[in-house]
Each structure stands twice: as C-alpha cells, then as structure tokens.
Amino acid sequence: VGGGTGTTCAVPVDDLVPGTAYGYVPTAGGTALAPEAVFRTDDPAAPFTALVIGDSGSGDANQLAVRDRMLATPADVILHTGDMVYQDGRAEDYDARFFVPYAELLRRVVLWPCRGNHDIRTAHGQPWRDAFYTPANNPERSEDYYSFDHGNAHVVVLDSTARLGPRSAQYAFLAEDLAASRATWKLVVFHHTIYSSGAEHGSNLALRAALVPLFDAHRVDIVFMGHEHTYER
C-alpha cells in the first residue's frame, strides 16, 4: 500500500475482510521503520473485548502502570473518554504523553479518541484534531464527534466540551444516529460524567437532564464517561 511521506501520514487500506488478521511493516524510502505488526479486522458475528480508558495523559508512572495492564489484556478495540494529554493538550506533549506510551497498543489495536476539557485548552483543541482521524460523519462534518460500528455494537462519541442540549447539532445527530442503528449493543462515550459521587466534579446535572431521556428512548446499553478521577459504575 502506498502513501505520502512526511512527519504525519494517513494511508487508506480498502477491501479488508471481516475477522481477518493482517500483518504490515511501515517503510520509508524502502527502509523498514518498525518490525511487522498484526491487527485483526472486527467481525460482526463474533464477540469482542474493549478496553475503556480516560484521563490518561499525565505522563507519570500511574499512566505507564495502567498501560502495562492494557498490554497484558487481549483486546480488540480501545475507547477513550477524553483528557488524553495533560495539562493543556499541546501538540508538543502528544508524543511523550500519548503516542510513545501507547505505541505498542496503537500498532495493533484501533483507539477511538474523545475530547476532554484538558484537550481543548490549546487552540480550541486543534492539536487533538491534528493528532487523530475520525469519521466526522455528522451534518457539520465536525471531527469532534462521530459514530462507528465495531462487531455487533454501535458506538457514538460525543464532545461534551461543546453544546449538547436539545437544540444543539450534536443532540440532533445523536437522536438520528441512535434511531437508525439496529446493532445489538448501543454505546455512548463522552467526557463529563452525569452520575458521580466524586468530590472533585460530581454529576453534571444539566447534561444528565438533556441526555438521559434520549438514551432511554433509544435503549442505549452503556454510557462511558471520564472527568472524575475515580472508578464508578
């Protein structure tokens, strides 16, 4: 497969078969840049395992310890609930706090990104947009929120740093997108938590009032959120 050469490259790969393992070696000028890596395409007829992580981009020993547990846990996909690079989502911090720590995971498992409040502090989140490619499959063609299918699940990733009320473009997208899906599982991902007993942030009641009726109406199975640095379910 051919592609451009530069510090940032996107190489499209078409006609992949579901549930199939593919090996690849990235090269530049005929020189291998890394050993062969293997990834597997998702299969709508097979079960899958997802890793869910949030508020991860600290660059400290805690991040690396969780990363090591992720490496030891076989998974098919990774969902991120935002705050991917602390403190300010600066472009110069992405290598040290995201791409280097997760390099081995990213070589073989797709990670779906989400915007958190720390990710938008620099240039309204433009470094986040520059670092990731998302489907942008909404009427605004915004990279900040999107949806995708993985296996027998449909996943909607929202940007809770922006407007999400009933009159917002995101709300309309969410309602239409969930209504159109016939997936066995419906999952939603965003950053700010709507149910939390945490002492630092607690529950976002306005977001809860706006979104929960929509989740109930369209039978959403699980909502993954971050922001509060505790584990709750």
CSV table of C-alpha atoms in Angstrom, one decimal:
chain,number,residue,atom,x,y,z
A,1,VAL,CA,0.0,0.0,0.0
A,2,GLY,CA,1.4,3.4,-1.0
A,3,GLY,CA,1.0,6.7,0.8
A,4,GLY,CA,2.6,10.1,1.3
A,5,THR,CA,5.9,10.6,3.1
A,6,GLY,CA,6.2,13.1,5.9
A,7,THR,CA,6.0,13.5,9.7
A,8,THR,CA,2.3,12.7,9.6
A,9,CYS,CA,0.8,10.2,7.1
A,10,ALA,CA,-2.5,8.6,6.5
A,11,VAL,CA,-2.6,5.5,4.4
A,12,PRO,CA,-6.1,4.2,3.4
A,13,VAL,CA,-6.5,0.5,3.1
A,14,ASP,CA,-9.5,-0.9,1.3
A,15,ASP,CA,-11.2,-4.3,0.8
A,16,LEU,CA,-10.3,-5.8,4.1
A,17,VAL,CA,-12.2,-9.0,5.1
A,18,PRO,CA,-14.0,-9.0,8.4
A,19,GLY,CA,-12.5,-11.1,11.2
A,20,THR,CA,-9.1,-11.4,9.4
A,21,ALA,CA,-5.6,-10.9,10.7
A,22,TYR,CA,-3.3,-8.6,8.6
A,23,GLY,CA,0.4,-8.0,9.0
A,24,TYR,CA,2.1,-4.8,7.9
A,25,VAL,CA,5.5,-3.1,8.1
A,26,PRO,CA,5.7,0.7,7.7
A,27,THR,CA,8.5,1.8,5.4
A,28,ALA,CA,10.0,5.0,4.2
A,29,GLY,CA,12.3,5.1,1.2
A,30,GLY,CA,12.5,1.3,1.2
A,31,THR,CA,13.6,1.1,4.8
A,32,ALA,CA,11.5,-0.6,7.5
A,33,LEU,CA,10.6,1.8,10.3
A,34,ALA,CA,9.4,-0.9,12.7
A,35,PRO,CA,9.0,-4.6,12.9
A,36,GLU,CA,6.0,-6.3,11.5
A,37,ALA,CA,2.7,-5.7,13.4
A,38,VAL,CA,-0.5,-7.6,13.1
A,39,PHE,CA,-4.0,-6.3,13.5
A,40,ARG,CA,-7.4,-8.0,13.1
A,41,THR,CA,-10.5,-6.6,11.5
A,42,ASP,CA,-13.7,-6.7,13.5
A,43,ASP,CA,-16.3,-9.4,12.8
A,44,PRO,CA,-20.0,-8.5,13.3
A,45,ALA,CA,-20.7,-12.2,14.0
A,46,ALA,CA,-18.1,-12.6,16.8
A,47,PRO,CA,-17.8,-11.3,20.4
A,48,PHE,CA,-15.2,-8.7,21.1
A,49,THR,CA,-13.3,-7.2,24.1
A,50,ALA,CA,-12.9,-3.5,24.6
A,51,LEU,CA,-10.6,-1.5,26.8
A,52,VAL,CA,-12.0,1.7,28.1
A,53,ILE,CA,-9.7,4.4,29.5
A,54,GLY,CA,-9.9,8.1,30.3
A,55,ASP,CA,-8.0,11.0,31.9
A,56,SER,CA,-4.8,9.1,31.0
A,57,GLY,CA,-2.3,11.6,29.6
A,58,SER,CA,-0.4,12.5,32.7
A,59,GLY,CA,3.0,11.2,31.5
A,60,ASP,CA,3.7,9.8,35.0
A,61,ALA,CA,4.2,6.3,36.5
A,62,ASN,CA,0.5,5.8,37.0
A,63,GLN,CA,-0.2,6.1,33.3
A,64,LEU,CA,2.5,3.6,32.5
A,65,ALA,CA,1.3,1.1,35.1
A,66,VAL,CA,-2.2,1.2,33.6
A,67,ARG,CA,-0.6,0.9,30.1
A,68,ASP,CA,1.2,-2.2,31.2
A,69,ARG,CA,-2.1,-3.8,32.3
A,70,MET,CA,-3.6,-2.9,29.0
A,71,LEU,CA,-0.7,-4.6,27.2
A,72,ALA,CA,-1.3,-7.7,29.2
A,73,THR,CA,-5.1,-7.7,28.4
A,74,PRO,CA,-6.1,-9.0,25.0
A,75,ALA,CA,-8.5,-6.6,23.4
A,76,ASP,CA,-10.0,-5.8,20.0
A,77,VAL,CA,-10.7,-2.1,20.4
A,78,ILE,CA,-9.9,0.8,22.8
A,79,LEU,CA,-12.4,3.6,23.7
A,80,HIS,CA,-11.0,6.8,25.3
A,81,THR,CA,-13.3,9.1,27.3
A,82,GLY,CA,-11.1,12.2,27.0
A,83,ASP,CA,-8.4,14.2,28.7
A,84,MET,CA,-5.9,12.4,26.5
A,85,VAL,CA,-3.0,14.9,27.0
A,86,TYR,CA,-2.5,16.9,30.2
A,87,GLN,CA,-2.4,19.7,31.1
A,88,ASP,CA,-3.3,21.7,28.0
A,89,GLY,CA,-3.5,19.4,25.0
A,90,ARG,CA,-0.4,21.0,23.5
A,91,ALA,CA,0.9,19.5,20.2
A,92,GLU,CA,4.4,19.1,21.7
A,93,ASP,CA,3.1,16.9,24.5
A,94,TYR,CA,1.3,14.3,22.3
A,95,ASP,CA,4.4,12.2,21.7
A,96,ALA,CA,5.5,11.9,25.3
A,97,ARG,CA,2.1,11.5,26.8
A,98,PHE,CA,0.2,9.6,24.2
A,99,PHE,CA,2.0,8.2,21.1
A,100,VAL,CA,5.1,6.9,22.9
A,101,PRO,CA,3.3,5.3,25.9
A,102,TYR,CA,0.7,3.6,23.7
A,103,ALA,CA,2.9,2.9,20.7
A,104,GLU,CA,2.8,-0.9,21.0
A,105,LEU,CA,-1.0,-0.9,21.5
A,106,LEU,CA,-1.6,1.5,18.6
A,107,ARG,CA,0.4,-0.7,16.2
A,108,ARG,CA,-2.2,-3.4,16.5
A,109,VAL,CA,-5.5,-2.1,18.1
A,110,VAL,CA,-7.6,0.8,16.9
A,111,LEU,CA,-8.2,3.5,19.5
A,112,TRP,CA,-11.2,5.8,19.2
A,113,PRO,CA,-10.5,9.3,20.7
A,114,CYS,CA,-12.8,11.7,22.6
A,115,ARG,CA,-12.2,15.3,23.6
A,116,GLY,CA,-11.9,16.3,27.2
A,117,ASN,CA,-11.7,19.7,28.9
A,118,HIS,CA,-7.9,19.5,29.0
A,119,ASP,CA,-7.7,18.5,25.3
A,120,ILE,CA,-9.2,21.8,24.2
A,121,ARG,CA,-7.1,24.3,26.2
A,122,THR,CA,-4.7,24.9,23.3
A,123,ALA,CA,-6.1,26.5,20.1
A,124,HIS,CA,-9.6,25.2,20.9
A,125,GLY,CA,-8.4,21.6,20.6
A,126,GLN,CA,-6.7,21.9,17.2
A,127,PRO,CA,-3.7,19.7,18.3
A,128,TRP,CA,-6.3,17.0,19.1
A,129,ARG,CA,-7.8,17.3,15.6
A,130,ASP,CA,-4.3,17.2,14.0
A,131,ALA,CA,-3.4,14.1,16.0
A,132,PHE,CA,-6.4,11.9,15.2
A,133,TYR,CA,-8.5,11.0,12.2
A,134,THR,CA,-12.2,10.5,13.0
A,135,PRO,CA,-15.1,9.7,10.6
A,136,ALA,CA,-16.7,13.2,11.1
A,137,ASN,CA,-19.9,11.5,9.9
A,138,ASN,CA,-22.3,14.2,11.1
A,139,PRO,CA,-24.0,17.0,9.2
A,140,GLU,CA,-21.5,19.6,10.4
A,141,ARG,CA,-18.6,17.3,9.2
A,142,SER,CA,-17.0,18.0,12.5
A,143,GLU,CA,-14.1,15.8,13.6
A,144,ASP,CA,-15.1,16.4,17.2
A,145,TYR,CA,-17.9,13.9,17.4
A,146,TYR,CA,-18.8,10.9,15.4
A,147,SER,CA,-20.1,7.3,15.4
A,148,PHE,CA,-18.9,3.9,14.2
A,149,ASP,CA,-19.7,0.2,14.4
A,150,HIS,CA,-17.5,-2.4,15.9
A,151,GLY,CA,-18.6,-6.0,15.8
A,152,ASN,CA,-22.2,-6.1,16.9
A,153,ALA,CA,-22.1,-2.8,18.7
A,154,HIS,CA,-22.8,0.8,17.6
A,155,VAL,CA,-20.8,3.5,19.3
A,156,VAL,CA,-21.4,7.2,19.4
A,157,VAL,CA,-18.6,9.5,20.6
A,158,LEU,CA,-19.7,13.0,21.7
A,159,ASP,CA,-17.9,16.2,22.6
A,160,SER,CA,-19.2,17.2,26.0
A,161,THR,CA,-16.9,20.3,25.9
A,162,ALA,CA,-19.3,21.8,23.4
A,163,ARG,CA,-23.1,22.3,23.3
A,164,LEU,CA,-25.1,19.1,23.8
A,165,GLY,CA,-28.5,20.4,24.7
A,166,PRO,CA,-31.7,19.6,22.8
A,167,ARG,CA,-31.3,22.4,20.3
A,168,SER,CA,-27.7,21.6,19.5
A,169,ALA,CA,-26.3,20.0,16.4
A,170,GLN,CA,-24.8,17.2,18.4
A,171,TYR,CA,-28.1,16.3,20.1
A,172,ALA,CA,-29.8,16.1,16.7
A,173,PHE,CA,-27.1,13.9,15.4
A,174,LEU,CA,-27.2,11.7,18.4
A,175,ALA,CA,-31.0,11.2,18.2
A,176,GLU,CA,-30.9,10.4,14.4
A,177,ASP,CA,-27.9,8.2,14.7
A,178,LEU,CA,-29.2,6.1,17.5
A,179,ALA,CA,-32.6,5.8,15.9
A,180,ALA,CA,-31.0,4.5,12.7
A,181,SER,CA,-28.9,1.8,14.3
A,182,ARG,CA,-30.0,-1.8,14.5
A,183,ALA,CA,-26.9,-3.0,16.4
A,184,THR,CA,-27.3,-5.5,19.3
A,185,TRP,CA,-25.5,-3.1,21.6
A,186,LYS,CA,-25.6,0.7,21.7
A,187,LEU,CA,-22.8,2.5,23.5
A,188,VAL,CA,-22.2,6.2,24.0
A,189,VAL,CA,-18.8,7.8,25.0
A,190,PHE,CA,-18.2,11.4,26.3
A,191,HIS,CA,-16.0,13.1,28.9
A,192,HIS,CA,-18.1,14.9,31.6
A,193,THR,CA,-19.8,12.5,33.9
A,194,ILE,CA,-23.6,12.7,34.5
A,195,TYR,CA,-23.6,10.3,37.5
A,196,SER,CA,-20.8,10.6,40.0
A,197,SER,CA,-20.2,10.7,43.8
A,198,GLY,CA,-16.8,12.1,43.3
A,199,ALA,CA,-15.7,15.0,45.4
A,200,GLU,CA,-13.9,17.0,42.7
A,201,HIS,CA,-16.5,17.4,40.0
A,202,GLY,CA,-19.6,15.4,40.8
A,203,SER,CA,-22.6,15.0,38.5
A,204,ASN,CA,-23.2,17.3,35.6
A,205,LEU,CA,-27.0,17.7,36.2
A,206,ALA,CA,-27.7,19.8,33.1
A,207,LEU,CA,-26.1,17.2,30.8
A,208,ARG,CA,-27.9,14.4,32.6
A,209,ALA,CA,-31.3,16.2,32.1
A,210,ALA,CA,-30.6,16.7,28.4
A,211,LEU,CA,-29.3,13.3,27.5
A,212,VAL,CA,-30.8,10.6,29.7
A,213,PRO,CA,-34.3,10.8,28.2
A,214,LEU,CA,-32.7,10.3,24.8
A,215,PHE,CA,-30.6,7.3,26.0
A,216,ASP,CA,-33.7,5.7,27.4
A,217,ALA,CA,-35.8,6.4,24.3
A,218,HIS,CA,-33.3,4.7,22.1
A,219,ARG,CA,-32.3,1.9,24.5
A,220,VAL,CA,-28.7,2.8,25.0
A,221,ASP,CA,-27.0,-0.1,26.9
A,222,ILE,CA,-23.9,1.6,28.3
A,223,VAL,CA,-22.5,5.1,28.6
A,224,PHE,CA,-18.8,5.6,29.3
A,225,MET,CA,-17.6,8.8,30.8
A,226,GLY,CA,-14.4,10.2,32.5
A,227,HIS,CA,-13.6,13.6,34.1
A,228,GLU,CA,-13.9,12.4,37.7
A,229,HIS,CA,-10.7,10.6,38.6
A,230,THR,CA,-12.4,7.6,40.3
A,231,TYR,CA,-13.9,4.4,39.1
A,232,GLU,CA,-17.7,4.1,39.4
A,233,ARG,CA,-20.3,2.1,37.7
